[in-house]
């Protein structure tokens, strides 16, 4: 009886020690990745145009075809160049936007890209994923899809600007799942104050759709987002507890994770996602934007652009650029300089970095009660 009680007292201490041991190993892995910067993940922002007017859009996309959009010939040349210099089959390519399915030549571009061996998937709002379009894209070598679905019909339509977005999105998911050759469909959900108390309702919708993965986000203060879309601290903790509980259940029927949005601290790191926090931008991840600009990820400030695929060889930019991305020191992050967890966080995600603050515009660790 005494031994059992002793184990109960020791359990949280052991959990804390194990957590920090994992963090230390994860930091060491991060140091090696920064030194070697192997390109593993590439975004292609196929367009900046979108058919929805989402309240939270981090890119502030619009309805018009953007000026300077890469032509199909330029896209093909860009990925030919990248395939010549890198092992394409080792690179995961995420095709995003805007809404990529608005590009009439998308399948043509995708066929040329996947010919080189890139392992490609599309991030879409799903509203344009007709049976015909799904077939066309699968035939072009795209077997993986991530579709934004943020909650029950009223909540999803409110966030996405109406126009029966929910019905069109769920129909698109069904079309993708019903297309021979589609290997995986996942749902991406942005959780905000209107949906934080409807997680179980949203979960049932995700289950009923029959997708394989559910990834949950919160809305960060970038782009069109305003304060009414941000979770407060208790709401954020509620979301993380929801995810952690399900990830700990060996019988949970699908994969579920909170996304790589920021360092969370104990006990959330490793419990709400399969690895610890690391902003991969410029370390393992890069992007080619709609106009050919090269940067870390599509949500970055254009101040952090490193070149343009129209005029620069991507390999040269990757090898000799991205210095600010890879040299994340306390000196370069004065707003984070005195923080006790800087070695694990390194100033947070690059897309949230603010020069005036000398740190992120939002710190997830502090929101959860962490002591900087």
Tab-separated table of C-alpha atoms in Angstrom:
chain	number	residue	atom	x	y	z
A	1	UNK	CA	0.000	0.000	0.000
A	2	UNK	CA	2.830	2.391	0.916
A	3	UNK	CA	4.714	1.427	-2.234
A	4	UNK	CA	1.621	2.100	-4.357
A	5	UNK	CA	1.178	5.527	-2.776
A	6	UNK	CA	4.863	6.274	-3.302
A	7	UNK	CA	4.552	5.448	-7.005
A	8	UNK	CA	1.559	7.769	-7.266
A	9	UNK	CA	3.589	10.635	-5.786
A	10	UNK	CA	6.546	9.927	-8.064
A	11	UNK	CA	4.496	9.619	-11.288
A	12	UNK	CA	4.152	13.354	-12.046
A	13	UNK	CA	7.814	13.939	-11.157
A	14	UNK	CA	8.893	11.145	-13.508
A	15	UNK	CA	6.619	12.567	-16.213
A	16	UNK	CA	8.205	16.009	-15.847
A	17	UNK	CA	11.755	14.601	-15.958
A	18	UNK	CA	10.974	12.430	-18.996
A	19	UNK	CA	9.404	15.416	-20.744
A	20	UNK	CA	12.517	17.528	-20.316
A	21	UNK	CA	14.783	14.681	-21.399
A	22	UNK	CA	12.775	14.457	-24.632
A	23	UNK	CA	12.969	18.229	-25.050
A	24	UNK	CA	16.740	18.091	-24.702
A	25	UNK	CA	17.016	15.391	-27.369
A	26	UNK	CA	14.648	17.336	-29.601
A	27	UNK	CA	16.761	20.485	-29.215
A	28	UNK	CA	19.886	18.544	-30.188
A	29	UNK	CA	18.104	17.249	-33.267
A	30	UNK	CA	17.106	20.830	-34.097
A	31	UNK	CA	20.738	21.956	-33.853
A	32	UNK	CA	21.773	19.262	-36.334
A	33	UNK	CA	18.971	20.198	-38.718
A	34	UNK	CA	19.929	23.879	-38.648
A	35	UNK	CA	23.531	22.956	-39.459
A	36	UNK	CA	22.596	20.644	-42.339
A	37	UNK	CA	19.281	22.254	-43.441
A	38	UNK	CA	18.042	19.300	-45.535
A	39	UNK	CA	15.108	20.369	-47.713
A	40	UNK	CA	12.234	18.035	-46.827
A	41	UNK	CA	9.066	20.069	-47.338
A	42	UNK	CA	8.232	22.513	-50.091
A	43	UNK	CA	5.145	24.683	-50.510
A	44	UNK	CA	3.968	25.868	-53.896
A	45	UNK	CA	1.478	28.716	-53.553
A	46	UNK	CA	-0.349	27.984	-56.800
A	47	UNK	CA	-2.341	31.221	-56.672
A	48	UNK	CA	-3.240	34.080	-54.353
A	49	UNK	CA	-6.813	34.030	-55.641
A	50	UNK	CA	-9.615	32.536	-53.543
A	51	UNK	CA	-13.345	31.941	-53.990
A	52	UNK	CA	-14.109	32.403	-50.272
A	53	UNK	CA	-13.703	35.413	-47.980
A	54	UNK	CA	-12.531	33.774	-44.769
A	55	UNK	CA	-12.487	36.035	-41.705
A	56	UNK	CA	-9.173	34.640	-40.493
A	57	UNK	CA	-7.183	34.394	-43.738
A	58	UNK	CA	-3.516	34.731	-42.826
A	59	UNK	CA	-2.623	35.674	-46.392
A	60	UNK	CA	-5.498	38.151	-46.983
A	61	UNK	CA	-6.256	36.463	-50.313
A	62	UNK	CA	-8.594	38.084	-52.831
A	63	UNK	CA	-10.991	37.163	-55.612
A	64	UNK	CA	-8.893	38.402	-58.549
A	65	UNK	CA	-6.098	36.598	-60.345
A	66	UNK	CA	-2.952	38.199	-58.890
A	67	UNK	CA	-0.468	40.123	-61.004
A	68	UNK	CA	2.781	38.285	-61.647
A	69	UNK	CA	1.245	34.808	-61.286
A	70	UNK	CA	3.682	32.177	-62.535
A	71	UNK	CA	2.619	30.753	-65.881
A	72	UNK	CA	2.400	27.004	-66.412
A	73	UNK	CA	5.662	27.155	-68.362
A	74	UNK	CA	7.367	29.008	-65.482
A	75	UNK	CA	6.033	26.518	-62.937
A	76	UNK	CA	7.315	23.580	-64.974
A	77	UNK	CA	10.727	25.199	-65.418
A	78	UNK	CA	10.948	25.977	-61.695
A	79	UNK	CA	10.283	22.415	-60.585
A	80	UNK	CA	12.503	20.980	-63.308
A	81	UNK	CA	15.290	23.135	-61.883
A	82	UNK	CA	14.595	22.034	-58.304
A	83	UNK	CA	14.443	18.368	-59.347
A	84	UNK	CA	17.793	18.743	-61.101
A	85	UNK	CA	19.448	19.932	-57.886
A	86	UNK	CA	17.606	17.945	-55.181
A	87	UNK	CA	16.274	14.407	-54.783
A	88	UNK	CA	12.642	15.150	-55.601
A	89	UNK	CA	11.346	11.841	-54.231
A	90	UNK	CA	12.571	12.875	-50.758
A	91	UNK	CA	10.621	16.151	-50.809
A	92	UNK	CA	6.988	16.473	-49.735
A	93	UNK	CA	5.255	19.155	-51.811
A	94	UNK	CA	2.164	20.941	-50.458
A	95	UNK	CA	0.221	22.804	-53.125
A	96	UNK	CA	-1.684	25.643	-51.528
A	97	UNK	CA	-3.114	29.100	-52.186
A	98	UNK	CA	-5.424	31.033	-52.112
A	99	UNK	CA	-7.536	28.247	-53.485
A	100	UNK	CA	-5.344	26.155	-55.797
A	101	UNK	CA	-8.305	24.583	-57.609
A	102	UNK	CA	-9.095	27.994	-59.122
A	103	UNK	CA	-6.046	27.515	-61.349
A	104	UNK	CA	-7.352	26.168	-64.659
A	105	UNK	CA	-3.958	24.686	-65.543
A	106	UNK	CA	-3.446	23.085	-62.121
A	107	UNK	CA	-3.621	19.496	-63.356
A	108	UNK	CA	-1.191	20.288	-66.176
A	109	UNK	CA	1.279	21.772	-63.686
A	110	UNK	CA	0.805	18.914	-61.213
A	111	UNK	CA	1.467	16.267	-63.858
A	112	UNK	CA	4.756	17.961	-64.766
A	113	UNK	CA	5.741	18.308	-61.100
A	114	UNK	CA	4.929	14.748	-60.030
A	115	UNK	CA	6.724	13.386	-63.095
A	116	UNK	CA	9.959	14.315	-61.293
A	117	UNK	CA	9.019	12.282	-58.205
A	118	UNK	CA	7.818	14.973	-55.783
A	119	UNK	CA	5.389	13.494	-53.244
A	120	UNK	CA	2.590	15.994	-53.644
A	121	UNK	CA	-0.672	16.888	-51.962
A	122	UNK	CA	-3.156	19.744	-52.208
A	123	UNK	CA	-4.490	21.992	-49.430
A	124	UNK	CA	-7.951	23.168	-50.442
A	125	UNK	CA	-11.218	24.535	-49.093
A	126	UNK	CA	-12.888	21.656	-50.959
A	127	UNK	CA	-15.678	23.687	-52.517
A	128	UNK	CA	-14.420	23.139	-56.077
A	129	UNK	CA	-13.536	19.453	-55.700
A	130	UNK	CA	-16.064	18.039	-58.140
A	131	UNK	CA	-15.899	14.391	-59.185
A	132	UNK	CA	-14.383	15.439	-62.516
A	133	UNK	CA	-11.766	17.702	-60.928
A	134	UNK	CA	-10.810	15.067	-58.374
A	135	UNK	CA	-10.318	12.504	-61.156
A	136	UNK	CA	-8.239	14.963	-63.176
A	137	UNK	CA	-5.940	15.750	-60.238
A	138	UNK	CA	-5.477	12.129	-59.214
A	139	UNK	CA	-4.553	11.312	-62.805
A	140	UNK	CA	-1.981	14.128	-62.547
A	141	UNK	CA	-0.332	12.320	-59.635
A	142	UNK	CA	-1.970	13.944	-56.578
A	143	UNK	CA	-3.208	11.277	-54.108
A	144	UNK	CA	-3.244	13.349	-50.878
A	145	UNK	CA	-5.654	16.142	-49.868
A	146	UNK	CA	-6.092	18.387	-46.831
A	147	UNK	CA	-9.478	20.096	-46.637
A	148	UNK	CA	-10.497	22.961	-44.358
A	149	UNK	CA	-13.621	22.239	-42.307
A	150	UNK	CA	-14.023	24.302	-39.162
A	151	UNK	CA	-17.090	22.957	-37.414
A	152	UNK	CA	-20.836	22.493	-37.794
A	153	UNK	CA	-22.560	24.163	-40.784
A	154	UNK	CA	-23.383	27.517	-39.160
A	155	UNK	CA	-19.918	27.912	-37.607
A	156	UNK	CA	-18.068	26.898	-40.772
A	157	UNK	CA	-20.140	29.192	-43.003
A	158	UNK	CA	-19.661	32.102	-40.585
A	159	UNK	CA	-15.878	31.766	-40.614
A	160	UNK	CA	-15.622	31.091	-44.353
A	161	UNK	CA	-17.877	33.914	-45.549
A	162	UNK	CA	-21.140	32.055	-46.152
A	163	UNK	CA	-22.212	30.922	-49.639
A	164	UNK	CA	-23.148	27.437	-48.394
A	165	UNK	CA	-19.464	26.732	-47.866
A	166	UNK	CA	-20.140	23.819	-45.499
A	167	UNK	CA	-22.334	21.907	-47.947
A	168	UNK	CA	-19.913	22.517	-50.804
A	169	UNK	CA	-16.903	21.534	-48.708
A	170	UNK	CA	-18.403	18.296	-47.375
A	171	UNK	CA	-19.550	17.399	-50.889
A	172	UNK	CA	-15.990	17.987	-52.062
A	173	UNK	CA	-14.623	15.703	-49.323
A	174	UNK	CA	-17.053	12.960	-50.371
A	175	UNK	CA	-15.975	13.396	-53.999
A	176	UNK	CA	-12.300	13.063	-53.059
A	177	UNK	CA	-12.879	10.022	-50.867
A	178	UNK	CA	-14.880	8.403	-53.663
A	179	UNK	CA	-12.174	8.861	-56.289
A	180	UNK	CA	-10.077	5.813	-57.068
A	181	UNK	CA	-6.413	6.609	-56.464
A	182	UNK	CA	-6.945	9.028	-53.561
A	183	UNK	CA	-4.840	7.626	-50.726
A	184	UNK	CA	-5.517	10.058	-47.921
A	185	UNK	CA	-7.865	12.909	-47.032
A	186	UNK	CA	-7.454	14.910	-43.834
A	187	UNK	CA	-9.534	17.653	-42.277
A	188	UNK	CA	-8.015	20.900	-41.010
A	189	UNK	CA	-10.072	22.779	-38.402
A	190	UNK	CA	-9.450	26.314	-37.164
A	191	UNK	CA	-10.855	26.443	-33.627
A	192	UNK	CA	-12.131	29.802	-32.345
A	193	UNK	CA	-14.493	31.039	-29.602
A	194	UNK	CA	-17.595	30.003	-31.551
A	195	UNK	CA	-16.437	26.396	-31.894
A	196	UNK	CA	-14.392	25.661	-28.765
A	197	UNK	CA	-17.529	24.392	-26.982
A	198	UNK	CA	-18.568	22.352	-30.033
A	199	UNK	CA	-15.509	20.125	-30.348
A	200	UNK	CA	-17.427	16.888	-29.829
A	201	UNK	CA	-20.008	17.979	-32.404
A	202	UNK	CA	-17.239	18.745	-34.888
A	203	UNK	CA	-15.542	15.454	-34.033
A	204	UNK	CA	-18.673	13.515	-34.978
A	205	UNK	CA	-18.812	15.309	-38.326
A	206	UNK	CA	-15.176	14.392	-38.990
A	207	UNK	CA	-15.823	10.755	-38.041
A	208	UNK	CA	-18.912	10.546	-40.231
A	209	UNK	CA	-17.007	11.912	-43.227
A	210	UNK	CA	-14.579	8.993	-43.016
A	211	UNK	CA	-11.294	10.903	-43.315
A	212	UNK	CA	-8.005	9.562	-41.952
A	213	UNK	CA	-6.574	12.539	-40.063
A	214	UNK	CA	-7.879	15.541	-38.145
A	215	UNK	CA	-5.528	18.454	-37.496
A	216	UNK	CA	-6.610	21.327	-35.277
A	217	UNK	CA	-5.358	24.910	-35.363
A	218	UNK	CA	-5.941	28.093	-33.469
A	219	UNK	CA	-6.124	31.452	-35.223
A	220	UNK	CA	-3.044	33.651	-34.962
A	221	UNK	CA	-3.007	37.479	-35.153
A	222	UNK	CA	-1.955	37.773	-38.793
A	223	UNK	CA	-3.704	38.661	-42.046
A	224	UNK	CA	-7.422	39.435	-41.713
A	225	UNK	CA	-7.847	37.863	-38.266
A	226	UNK	CA	-9.152	40.056	-35.436
A	227	UNK	CA	-9.326	39.622	-31.665
A	228	UNK	CA	-12.789	38.063	-31.747
A	229	UNK	CA	-11.274	34.967	-33.353
A	230	UNK	CA	-8.593	34.261	-30.728
A	231	UNK	CA	-9.023	31.709	-27.957
A	232	UNK	CA	-8.436	32.935	-24.425
A	233	UNK	CA	-6.184	30.941	-22.092
A	234	UNK	CA	-8.852	28.619	-20.588
A	235	UNK	CA	-10.229	27.937	-24.064
A	236	UNK	CA	-6.750	27.165	-25.396
A	237	UNK	CA	-6.090	24.756	-22.533
A	238	UNK	CA	-9.449	23.111	-23.185
A	239	UNK	CA	-8.516	22.521	-26.830
A	240	UNK	CA	-5.137	21.029	-25.936
A	241	UNK	CA	-6.669	18.779	-23.277
A	242	UNK	CA	-9.215	17.567	-25.855
A	243	UNK	CA	-6.441	16.648	-28.297
A	244	UNK	CA	-4.141	15.115	-25.665
A	245	UNK	CA	-6.899	12.901	-24.282
A	246	UNK	CA	-7.674	11.506	-27.716
A	247	UNK	CA	-4.043	11.001	-28.677
A	248	UNK	CA	-3.593	8.973	-25.481
A	249	UNK	CA	-6.472	6.679	-26.439
A	250	UNK	CA	-5.080	3.664	-28.365
A	251	UNK	CA	-8.569	2.975	-29.748
A	252	UNK	CA	-9.174	6.447	-31.155
A	253	UNK	CA	-10.227	5.721	-34.760
A	254	UNK	CA	-8.253	8.394	-36.662
A	255	UNK	CA	-5.013	10.360	-36.340
A	256	UNK	CA	-5.438	13.647	-34.480
A	257	UNK	CA	-2.943	16.389	-33.661
A	258	UNK	CA	-2.591	20.034	-32.766
A	259	UNK	CA	-0.461	21.822	-35.335
A	260	UNK	CA	3.055	23.278	-35.209
A	261	UNK	CA	2.018	26.801	-34.198
A	262	UNK	CA	4.259	27.471	-31.239
A	263	UNK	CA	6.082	26.090	-28.221
A	264	UNK	CA	3.601	24.939	-25.567
A	265	UNK	CA	5.728	23.732	-22.645
A	266	UNK	CA	4.931	21.028	-20.104
A	267	UNK	CA	2.688	19.013	-20.216
A	268	UNK	CA	1.564	19.757	-23.779
A	269	UNK	CA	4.685	19.238	-25.898
A	270	UNK	CA	4.714	15.648	-27.227
A	271	UNK	CA	1.190	14.993	-25.904
A	272	UNK	CA	-0.795	16.976	-28.491
A	273	UNK	CA	1.377	16.238	-31.538
A	274	UNK	CA	3.854	13.542	-32.521
A	275	UNK	CA	6.957	15.659	-31.933
A	276	UNK	CA	8.136	18.737	-30.071
A	277	UNK	CA	7.835	22.248	-31.454
A	278	UNK	CA	10.183	23.373	-34.181
A	279	UNK	CA	9.644	26.100	-36.748
A	280	UNK	CA	11.045	24.400	-39.850
A	281	UNK	CA	10.949	27.491	-42.067
A	282	UNK	CA	14.296	27.878	-43.813
A	283	UNK	CA	15.603	24.758	-42.047
A	284	UNK	CA	13.645	21.907	-43.619
A	285	UNK	CA	10.864	23.890	-45.295
A	286	UNK	CA	10.726	26.451	-48.084
A	287	UNK	CA	8.093	27.967	-50.356
A	288	UNK	CA	7.693	29.146	-53.907
A	289	UNK	CA	4.983	31.810	-53.839
A	290	UNK	CA	2.452	32.599	-56.560
A	291	UNK	CA	4.787	35.138	-58.202
A	292	UNK	CA	7.926	33.006	-57.886
A	293	UNK	CA	9.196	34.590	-54.662
A	294	UNK	CA	11.186	32.204	-52.446
A	295	UNK	CA	10.705	32.209	-48.668
A	296	UNK	CA	10.222	29.970	-45.651
A	297	UNK	CA	6.447	29.444	-45.674
A	298	UNK	CA	3.496	31.099	-47.420
A	299	UNK	CA	2.465	33.035	-44.298
A	300	UNK	CA	5.770	34.928	-44.045
A	301	UNK	CA	6.202	38.668	-44.235
A	302	UNK	CA	7.577	39.640	-47.634
A	303	UNK	CA	10.449	41.238	-45.716
A	304	UNK	CA	11.755	37.687	-45.326
A	305	UNK	CA	11.808	36.844	-49.038
A	306	UNK	CA	15.100	35.308	-50.155
A	307	UNK	CA	14.915	35.544	-53.941
A	308	UNK	CA	12.690	34.687	-56.896
A	309	UNK	CA	12.560	31.477	-58.903
A	310	UNK	CA	12.284	33.530	-62.109
A	311	UNK	CA	15.756	35.002	-61.649
A	312	UNK	CA	17.526	32.905	-58.983
A	313	UNK	CA	18.480	29.262	-58.865
A	314	UNK	CA	16.588	27.728	-55.975
A	315	UNK	CA	19.541	25.583	-54.880
A	316	UNK	CA	21.782	28.663	-54.544
A	317	UNK	CA	19.147	30.478	-52.492
A	318	UNK	CA	18.620	27.442	-50.248
A	319	UNK	CA	22.329	26.893	-49.661
A	320	UNK	CA	23.423	30.492	-49.194
A	321	UNK	CA	20.289	32.386	-48.166
A	322	UNK	CA	17.875	31.946	-45.257
A	323	UNK	CA	20.477	33.212	-42.770
A	324	UNK	CA	17.906	34.970	-40.586
A	325	UNK	CA	15.860	31.770	-40.493
A	326	UNK	CA	18.801	29.651	-39.360
A	327	UNK	CA	20.491	32.033	-36.955
A	328	UNK	CA	17.769	32.368	-34.321
A	329	UNK	CA	19.725	33.659	-31.351
A	330	UNK	CA	18.735	35.499	-28.192
A	331	UNK	CA	20.548	38.544	-29.579
A	332	UNK	CA	18.371	38.459	-32.675
A	333	UNK	CA	15.225	38.041	-30.558
A	334	UNK	CA	15.548	40.743	-27.870
A	335	UNK	CA	11.911	40.268	-26.901
A	336	UNK	CA	12.721	36.667	-26.009
A	337	UNK	CA	16.291	37.166	-24.746
A	338	UNK	CA	15.580	36.527	-21.057
A	339	UNK	CA	13.132	33.651	-21.593
A	340	UNK	CA	14.059	30.447	-19.789
A	341	UNK	CA	12.735	28.190	-22.578
A	342	UNK	CA	14.355	29.991	-25.517
A	343	UNK	CA	16.579	27.001	-26.283
A	344	UNK	CA	13.445	24.948	-27.030
A	345	UNK	CA	11.332	27.655	-28.657
A	346	UNK	CA	13.956	29.794	-30.480
A	347	UNK	CA	11.583	32.715	-30.672
A	348	UNK	CA	8.558	30.862	-31.988
A	349	UNK	CA	7.303	30.605	-35.552
A	350	UNK	CA	8.927	32.919	-38.079
A	351	UNK	CA	5.575	33.992	-39.523
A	352	UNK	CA	4.700	35.503	-36.111
A	353	UNK	CA	7.989	37.366	-35.646
A	354	UNK	CA	7.668	41.135	-35.228
A	355	UNK	CA	10.756	43.324	-35.613
A	356	UNK	CA	9.494	46.050	-33.278
A	357	UNK	CA	8.700	43.571	-30.525
A	358	UNK	CA	11.887	41.608	-31.137
A	359	UNK	CA	9.817	38.453	-30.755
A	360	UNK	CA	6.509	36.864	-31.749
A	361	UNK	CA	3.285	38.878	-31.872
A	362	UNK	CA	1.776	36.059	-29.850
A	363	UNK	CA	3.496	33.660	-27.441
A	364	UNK	CA	1.579	30.411	-26.952
A	365	UNK	CA	3.782	29.425	-24.026
A	366	UNK	CA	2.954	32.594	-22.071
A	367	UNK	CA	-0.734	32.272	-22.928
A	368	UNK	CA	-0.709	28.851	-21.282
A	369	UNK	CA	0.824	30.288	-18.122
A	370	UNK	CA	4.468	29.484	-18.831
A	371	UNK	CA	7.031	31.619	-17.040
A	372	UNK	CA	9.417	33.256	-19.559
